[in-house]
Structure formats: structure tokens, C-alpha cells
Amino acid sequence: MRLDKFLCHATGLSRSRAQGVIRGGQVQVDGEPVRNPATAIAADAQVVFRDTPVGLTGKRYFMLHKPQGVVCATEDAQHRTVLDLMPDELPRGLHVAGRLDADTTGLVLISDDGDWTHRISSPKRDCAKVYRVSLAEPLDEDVATRFAEGILLRNEDKPTRPAQLQVLSPTEVLLSLHEGRYHQVKRMFAAVGNRVIALHRQQIGALQLDPALAAGEYRALSDDEVALF
Ligand code: URA
């Protein structure tokens, strides 16, 4: 198949746009930049567009380091979304697995594979999310026990699932949650008389945020990382 046709199918780019990005040197085939859109590529060729592997059959999987001030939505009339941080061509069909608040930073997983994102966000799957939390007040001694037992949040009648708290300093903790209720971390600390001043998700299941990614950057996941969920 011609490279430009392959790229159109794999990314959703128009034929003329695909030819433009190929001529511009943004596409590599088997590790080498290829600038001729008519180049015939082998069925098993590894095609990379802007550092992201693209394929015909494949679904796409990314991790993104969410900065403050962007929202985890596919579209938003007022705010920049996490998909706005990706090149125009990539977001087609992509969605976010589990939302973070606009002021929360950290690990966001993005894909066009609905079954995969469902496995990450469904409470039934018990995929733990680990948050680094900065608190306004020093932590009370009994909070780890109360979170481990489950606490009742305001306006709810079911206690939270047992959550694990690791104390890093009197005002800095790691909290591991096994469900994702609305503003859950902030509401849990409000329920014990404290206040969250900064929140960062650093891990989902066994997958850590890649420390090489600065806020606002993303990368494709490896096959092994995809297989974690
Ligand atoms: N809990 C919160 O309160 N906010 C988030 O963004 C994620 C978990």
C-alpha cells in the first residue's frame, strides 16, 4: 500500500494533509524518515507519525501528563481539553478513561478502545488509582484508619470503599482509591476536617506516570503497558 493511503486510513487525515506531513518529514517507516507519499510500504511496516506508532487495525493507547486548567472531556466550549494537547489528527475517536478535576494534575489514560477504558474506570474491576495529596492542615492520627474502614461522604448513604493512606509528611500523603466518586479525594479529606490544596494522580493500576513526561506531554503506550488492563 502507498504510504499516504496508509496514513489516511490509520489517522483519519485527508489525503492531501497526509501527503503534506509525509513531505514535511513527520513520518518514519521502519525507523527511517520517508518523504515520498507514493512509497510502497510492506504489510508489516512500522509506521510512526510524530513519535507515535500508527497502524491500520490497531487501536490507539496513550498516557498524558495532565497540567492544571485543562479538562478531561472530548469537547468543551470554555476550557482546553486534554485532547487539545494532542495533534489535531490524533484525537479522532479518542476518549479519556476516568476524569480528573480541572485543577488536578497527573496521569490520564486515553484510547479509542472502549472496552479497555471501561476496564480502567469500571468500579467492578477494582483498578486502584494512586493520588499524591497536599493538605492544608497536618493530618489527624486517625485518618488512615477511618479511610481504611470507609467513611460516609456528605449527601451519600454508602460509605467509601476501603482506601489506603501512606503518610509522606504531616501535610503530604499518598492515597490509593478503588472507586471514582465525584471529587472523591477532596470530599474524603473534607469529611475528616481537612482540605486538599494540590492533587496529582501518579498511578493507575500498575502503570505509573512516566517521569519523562512534562505537564502537557503525552506518549503512546507500549504493548506491555496496554496489556496491564
Ligand atoms: N478526586 C478528586 O477530588 N479530584 C480528582 O480530580 C480526582 C479524584
CSV table of C-alpha atoms and ligand atoms in Angstrom, one decimal:
chain,number,residue,atom,x,y,z
A,1,MET,CA,0.0,0.0,0.0
A,2,ARG,CA,1.2,3.6,-0.7
A,3,LEU,CA,2.4,5.4,2.4
A,4,ASP,CA,-0.1,8.3,2.0
A,5,LYS,CA,-3.1,6.0,1.7
A,6,PHE,CA,-1.9,4.0,4.8
A,7,LEU,CA,-1.6,7.2,6.8
A,8,CYS,CA,-5.1,8.4,5.8
A,9,HIS,CA,-6.6,5.1,7.0
A,10,ALA,CA,-4.6,4.9,10.1
A,11,THR,CA,-5.0,8.5,11.3
A,12,GLY,CA,-8.1,9.9,9.6
A,13,LEU,CA,-6.0,12.6,7.8
A,14,SER,CA,-7.2,13.7,4.4
A,15,ARG,CA,-5.1,12.5,1.5
A,16,SER,CA,-3.6,16.0,0.9
A,17,ARG,CA,-2.8,16.5,4.6
A,18,ALA,CA,-1.2,13.1,4.8
A,19,GLN,CA,1.0,13.9,1.8
A,20,GLY,CA,1.9,17.2,3.4
A,21,VAL,CA,3.1,15.6,6.7
A,22,ILE,CA,5.0,12.9,4.8
A,23,ARG,CA,6.8,15.5,2.7
A,24,GLY,CA,7.4,17.5,5.9
A,25,GLY,CA,9.4,14.6,7.3
A,26,GLN,CA,7.0,13.8,10.1
A,27,VAL,CA,6.6,10.2,9.2
A,28,GLN,CA,9.1,7.3,9.7
A,29,VAL,CA,8.9,3.8,8.2
A,30,ASP,CA,10.9,1.1,10.0
A,31,GLY,CA,12.9,3.8,11.8
A,32,GLU,CA,13.8,5.9,8.7
A,33,PRO,CA,12.1,9.2,7.6
A,34,VAL,CA,10.3,8.7,4.3
A,35,ARG,CA,9.3,11.9,2.4
A,36,ASN,CA,7.8,10.4,-0.7
A,37,PRO,CA,4.0,9.9,-0.3
A,38,ALA,CA,3.9,7.3,-3.1
A,39,THR,CA,6.4,5.0,-1.3
A,40,ALA,CA,5.1,1.4,-1.2
A,41,ILE,CA,5.2,0.0,2.3
A,42,ALA,CA,5.2,-3.6,3.4
A,43,ALA,CA,2.3,-5.1,5.3
A,44,ASP,CA,4.3,-5.4,8.5
A,45,ALA,CA,6.0,-2.0,8.2
A,46,GLN,CA,6.3,0.0,11.5
A,47,VAL,CA,4.9,3.5,10.7
A,48,VAL,CA,5.5,6.3,13.2
A,49,PHE,CA,3.8,9.7,12.9
A,50,ARG,CA,5.1,12.4,15.2
A,51,ASP,CA,6.7,9.9,17.5
A,52,THR,CA,3.5,7.9,17.8
A,53,PRO,CA,3.2,4.4,16.2
A,54,VAL,CA,0.1,4.2,13.9
A,55,GLY,CA,-1.5,1.1,12.4
A,56,LEU,CA,-4.5,0.1,10.3
A,57,THR,CA,-6.0,-2.4,12.6
A,58,GLY,CA,-4.7,-1.1,15.8
A,59,LYS,CA,-6.5,0.8,18.5
A,60,ARG,CA,-4.5,3.7,20.0
A,61,TYR,CA,-3.4,4.0,23.6
A,62,PHE,CA,-1.7,7.0,25.3
A,63,MET,CA,-0.7,8.3,28.6
A,64,LEU,CA,-0.8,12.0,29.2
A,65,HIS,CA,0.5,14.2,32.0
A,66,LYS,CA,-2.4,16.5,32.6
A,67,PRO,CA,-1.5,20.0,33.6
A,68,GLN,CA,-3.7,22.2,35.7
A,69,GLY,CA,-6.5,24.1,33.9
A,70,VAL,CA,-7.4,21.6,31.2
A,71,VAL,CA,-10.5,19.4,31.5
A,72,CYS,CA,-10.9,15.7,30.9
A,73,ALA,CA,-13.6,16.0,28.2
A,74,THR,CA,-13.7,15.3,24.5
A,75,GLU,CA,-15.1,18.8,23.9
A,76,ASP,CA,-15.6,21.8,26.0
A,77,ALA,CA,-16.9,25.2,24.9
A,78,GLN,CA,-15.0,27.1,27.5
A,79,HIS,CA,-11.9,25.2,28.5
A,80,ARG,CA,-9.0,23.5,26.8
A,81,THR,CA,-9.4,19.7,26.9
A,82,VAL,CA,-6.7,17.0,27.3
A,83,LEU,CA,-7.4,16.1,23.6
A,84,ASP,CA,-6.5,19.7,22.6
A,85,LEU,CA,-2.9,18.9,23.9
A,86,MET,CA,-2.6,16.2,21.1
A,87,PRO,CA,-2.0,16.9,17.4
A,88,ASP,CA,-5.2,17.7,15.5
A,89,GLU,CA,-5.1,14.4,13.7
A,90,LEU,CA,-4.9,12.1,16.7
A,91,PRO,CA,-7.9,12.8,18.8
A,92,ARG,CA,-10.5,11.4,16.3
A,93,GLY,CA,-12.4,8.8,18.3
A,94,LEU,CA,-10.2,9.1,21.4
A,95,HIS,CA,-11.7,9.4,24.8
A,96,VAL,CA,-10.4,9.6,28.4
A,97,ALA,CA,-10.5,6.7,30.9
A,98,GLY,CA,-11.7,8.3,34.2
A,99,ARG,CA,-11.8,12.0,34.7
A,100,LEU,CA,-9.7,14.3,36.8
A,101,ASP,CA,-10.8,17.8,38.0
A,102,ALA,CA,-9.6,20.8,36.1
A,103,ASP,CA,-7.2,21.7,38.9
A,104,THR,CA,-5.8,18.1,39.4
A,105,THR,CA,-2.6,17.1,37.6
A,106,GLY,CA,-1.1,13.8,36.6
A,107,LEU,CA,-1.8,10.6,34.8
A,108,VAL,CA,-4.6,10.3,32.3
A,109,LEU,CA,-5.1,7.4,30.0
A,110,ILE,CA,-6.6,8.0,26.6
A,111,SER,CA,-7.7,5.5,23.9
A,112,ASP,CA,-10.3,4.7,21.2
A,113,ASP,CA,-10.7,1.2,22.7
A,114,GLY,CA,-13.9,1.5,24.7
A,115,ASP,CA,-13.6,-2.0,26.3
A,116,TRP,CA,-10.1,-1.1,27.6
A,117,THR,CA,-11.1,2.3,29.0
A,118,HIS,CA,-14.1,0.6,30.6
A,119,ARG,CA,-11.9,-1.9,32.4
A,120,ILE,CA,-9.9,1.1,33.8
A,121,SER,CA,-12.9,3.1,35.0
A,122,SER,CA,-15.4,0.5,36.0
A,123,PRO,CA,-15.7,0.1,39.8
A,124,LYS,CA,-16.3,-3.6,39.3
A,125,ARG,CA,-12.7,-4.0,38.0
A,126,ASP,CA,-11.1,-2.5,41.1
A,127,CYS,CA,-8.3,-0.8,39.3
A,128,ALA,CA,-6.6,1.3,42.0
A,129,LYS,CA,-5.8,4.9,41.4
A,130,VAL,CA,-3.0,6.5,43.5
A,131,TYR,CA,-3.0,10.2,44.3
A,132,ARG,CA,-0.4,12.4,45.8
A,133,VAL,CA,-2.3,14.8,48.0
A,134,SER,CA,-1.1,18.1,49.6
A,135,LEU,CA,-3.2,19.1,52.6
A,136,ALA,CA,-3.9,22.5,54.1
A,137,GLU,CA,-3.7,21.1,57.7
A,138,PRO,CA,-1.5,18.4,59.3
A,139,LEU,CA,-3.1,15.0,59.1
A,140,ASP,CA,-5.0,13.8,62.1
A,141,GLU,CA,-3.8,10.5,63.5
A,142,ASP,CA,-7.0,8.5,63.0
A,143,VAL,CA,-7.5,9.4,59.3
A,144,ALA,CA,-5.6,6.3,57.9
A,145,THR,CA,-7.9,4.0,60.0
A,146,ARG,CA,-11.0,5.9,59.1
A,147,PHE,CA,-10.2,5.8,55.3
A,148,ALA,CA,-9.4,2.0,55.6
A,149,GLU,CA,-12.8,1.4,57.2
A,150,GLY,CA,-14.6,3.6,54.8
A,151,ILE,CA,-16.2,6.9,55.6
A,152,LEU,CA,-19.6,8.5,54.8
A,153,LEU,CA,-19.3,11.4,52.4
A,154,ARG,CA,-21.7,14.4,52.5
A,155,ASN,CA,-25.1,13.7,50.8
A,156,GLU,CA,-24.3,10.0,50.3
A,157,ASP,CA,-25.7,7.0,52.1
A,158,LYS,CA,-23.0,4.4,51.2
A,159,PRO,CA,-19.6,4.6,52.8
A,160,THR,CA,-16.5,4.8,50.6
A,161,ARG,CA,-14.6,1.6,49.8
A,162,PRO,CA,-11.6,0.9,52.0
A,163,ALA,CA,-8.8,3.2,50.8
A,164,GLN,CA,-5.1,3.0,51.8
A,165,LEU,CA,-3.2,6.1,53.1
A,166,GLN,CA,0.6,6.4,53.1
A,167,VAL,CA,1.9,9.3,55.1
A,168,LEU,CA,4.8,11.1,53.4
A,169,SER,CA,4.9,14.1,55.8
A,170,PRO,CA,2.3,15.7,58.1
A,171,THR,CA,0.7,17.5,55.1
A,172,GLU,CA,1.6,15.2,52.2
A,173,VAL,CA,0.1,11.7,51.6
A,174,LEU,CA,-0.4,9.1,49.0
A,175,LEU,CA,-4.0,7.8,48.8
A,176,SER,CA,-5.0,4.7,46.9
A,177,LEU,CA,-8.6,4.6,45.9
A,178,HIS,CA,-10.6,1.7,44.4
A,179,GLU,CA,-13.6,3.7,43.1
A,180,GLY,CA,-14.1,7.1,41.5
A,181,ARG,CA,-16.8,9.1,43.0
A,182,TYR,CA,-17.3,12.8,42.2
A,183,HIS,CA,-14.5,14.9,43.7
A,184,GLN,CA,-13.8,11.9,45.9
A,185,VAL,CA,-10.4,12.7,47.3
A,186,LYS,CA,-11.3,16.3,48.1
A,187,ARG,CA,-14.6,15.2,49.7
A,188,MET,CA,-12.9,12.5,51.8
A,189,PHE,CA,-10.5,15.0,53.3
A,190,ALA,CA,-13.3,17.5,53.8
A,191,ALA,CA,-15.1,14.7,55.7
A,192,VAL,CA,-12.2,14.5,58.2
A,193,GLY,CA,-11.9,18.3,58.6
A,194,ASN,CA,-9.0,18.9,56.3
A,195,ARG,CA,-8.7,20.5,52.8
A,196,VAL,CA,-6.8,19.4,49.7
A,197,ILE,CA,-4.6,22.1,48.3
A,198,ALA,CA,-3.0,20.1,45.5
A,199,LEU,CA,-3.8,16.8,43.9
A,200,HIS,CA,-1.8,14.7,41.5
A,201,ARG,CA,-2.6,11.2,40.1
A,202,GLN,CA,0.6,9.3,39.8
A,203,GLN,CA,-0.6,5.7,39.2
A,204,ILE,CA,-3.5,3.8,37.7
A,205,GLY,CA,-3.4,0.0,38.4
A,206,ALA,CA,0.3,-1.0,37.9
A,207,LEU,CA,1.0,1.8,35.5
A,208,GLN,CA,2.9,4.9,36.8
A,209,LEU,CA,3.1,8.3,35.1
A,210,ASP,CA,6.3,8.3,33.1
A,211,PRO,CA,8.6,10.8,34.8
A,212,ALA,CA,10.0,11.8,31.4
A,213,LEU,CA,6.7,13.4,30.5
A,214,ALA,CA,6.4,17.1,31.5
A,215,ALA,CA,3.0,18.5,32.2
A,216,GLY,CA,1.1,18.7,28.9
A,217,GLU,CA,3.1,16.0,27.2
A,218,TYR,CA,1.8,12.5,26.2
A,219,ARG,CA,3.2,9.4,24.7
A,220,ALA,CA,1.9,6.1,23.2
A,221,LEU,CA,1.8,3.1,25.5
A,222,SER,CA,3.8,0.0,24.8
A,223,ASP,CA,2.1,-3.3,24.2
A,224,ASP,CA,3.1,-4.4,27.6
A,225,GLU,CA,1.6,-1.3,29.2
A,226,VAL,CA,-1.7,-1.8,27.3
A,227,ALA,CA,-1.8,-5.4,28.4
A,228,LEU,CA,-1.8,-4.3,32.1
A,229,PHE,CA,-5.6,-3.6,31.8
B,1,URA,N1,-10.7,13.1,43.5
B,1,URA,C1,-10.8,14.4,43.4
B,1,URA,O1,-11.3,15.1,44.3
B,1,URA,N2,-10.5,15.1,42.2
B,1,URA,C2,-9.9,14.4,41.2
B,1,URA,O2,-9.6,15.0,40.2
B,1,URA,C3,-9.7,13.0,41.3
B,1,URA,C4,-10.1,12.4,42.5
